[in-house]
Amino acid sequence: MMSPQYSQITGWGKYAPPKVLTNYDLEKMVDTSHDWIVQRTGIEQRHIAGEGETTATMAVAAAQKALAVAGLEPADLDLIVVGTSTPDYFMPAVSSLIQARLGANCPAFTISTGCTAFVYGLVTAHQYIASGAYRHVLVIGAELVSRFIDWTDRNTCVLFGDGAGAVVLSASDEPGGILAFDLGSNGENGMVLAVEGGGSANPFSQEVLDNKQIYIQMNGREVFKFATRILPQSTQTLVEKAGMSVDDIDLLIPHQANVRIIEMAVRRLEIDPQKVYVNLHKYGNTSAASIPLALVEALEEGRIKKNDRLAMVSFGAGLTWASALLQWNGPTPNGNGRVR
Ligand code: UT7
């Protein structure tokens, strides 16, 4: 057991399947148009997993890159936390599949809070590090949503995409890391975004199949209302918990669901849009993979430098929300710090 520590992101990696599905491709599948999708969501394309790919294969690909950046071997990991709602199987947990395929020898568990699961996982990992219990925790957000989509339902099939992102969170003496977090759940309204069949309440049957209850069903307007309320509210709570203001945020990385949700939050928070990271036009909504995919791309583009304060703010099924304020005290790819 060590003494309490700061946490630091020492490695990062992403994986998006090579196959790209454009809005024009979707025009041939359902009654929709490129213009409608771009105007209502901002999404231009999404990546779709190929036949041999699963949530675990994508997660492992992202995790191996994160370990390489951190200069660590799988054997160095003390814990693996995976955020996903689209696991390979109900049982065993996909976190154990990933642990085995990486060749790690450590505990592993899955968090299934929808699109917020990566940030829930990051905050959870931070607790193990801050308490001194663990030194290196691998946190993954991986999602293969395309296999849980009704490809005849234009209300949902245009929105989602597949992918994975991973970070290594390590113990550090360097001040910074996670400064504050805000987690929440409002289950009363949870069925507005649900896979209704196949669980203990409504076990798998021919009827479940006929009613398409194995697929994601969503009341988009209700989720939209929740998202536009919670995104600014949780960001505000986050900075207040850290004794800061919205002006102190250097980069806001919101959950990448819909550019209109992000624009409304930008207006309400009165934050400079230049400080808001958006890449949903390329990936669509990748659920729990969305924030790590955005974080990794922001790093790769040199958007993050030493001591920058990043606000990662997510919302999703549950309904849940999860936000973390992180002061960058790790290495960066552009020479500000050290990439081992
Ligand atoms: O990670 C969290 C997961 N979910 C979300 O973040 C989703 C949040 N919600 C949204 O992003 C938006 O509500 C949507 C993008 C899903 C829908 O946008 P909207 O502006 O709320 O549209 P709407 O549901 O009010 O529908 C407007 C019209 C409807 O037609 P009528 O009833 O007015 O004739 C829909 O049937 O647009 C129609 N529509 C479409 N038209 C063309 C719905 N989907 C499509 C489509 N293409 N793909």
Tab-separated table of C-alpha atoms in Angstrom, residues 52 59 74 83 89-90 114 157 177 179 191 210 254-255 258 263 273 282 290:
chain	number	residue	atom	x	y	z
A	52	GLY	CA	-14.311	-10.277	-37.230
A	59	ALA	CA	-10.827	-2.269	-26.838
A	74	PRO	CA	0.234	-5.462	-19.519
A	83	GLY	CA	-17.030	1.284	-19.922
A	89	TYR	CA	-21.506	-11.383	-24.062
A	90	PHE	CA	-23.854	-10.831	-21.114
A	114	GLY	CA	-24.335	4.088	-21.114
A	157	CYS	CA	-29.623	4.220	-37.094
A	177	GLY	CA	-4.773	15.154	-12.470
A	179	LEU	CA	-9.372	18.002	-9.553
A	191	MET	CA	-36.709	3.928	-20.387
A	210	ASP	CA	-40.509	-9.825	-33.347
A	254	PRO	CA	-18.389	17.034	-24.184
A	255	HIS	CA	-20.024	13.715	-25.024
A	258	ASN	CA	-25.309	15.895	-31.348
A	263	GLU	CA	-23.963	24.416	-29.220
A	273	PRO	CA	-16.482	27.802	-28.824
A	282	LYS	CA	-16.384	11.815	-38.179
A	290	SER	CA	-16.973	9.144	-27.460
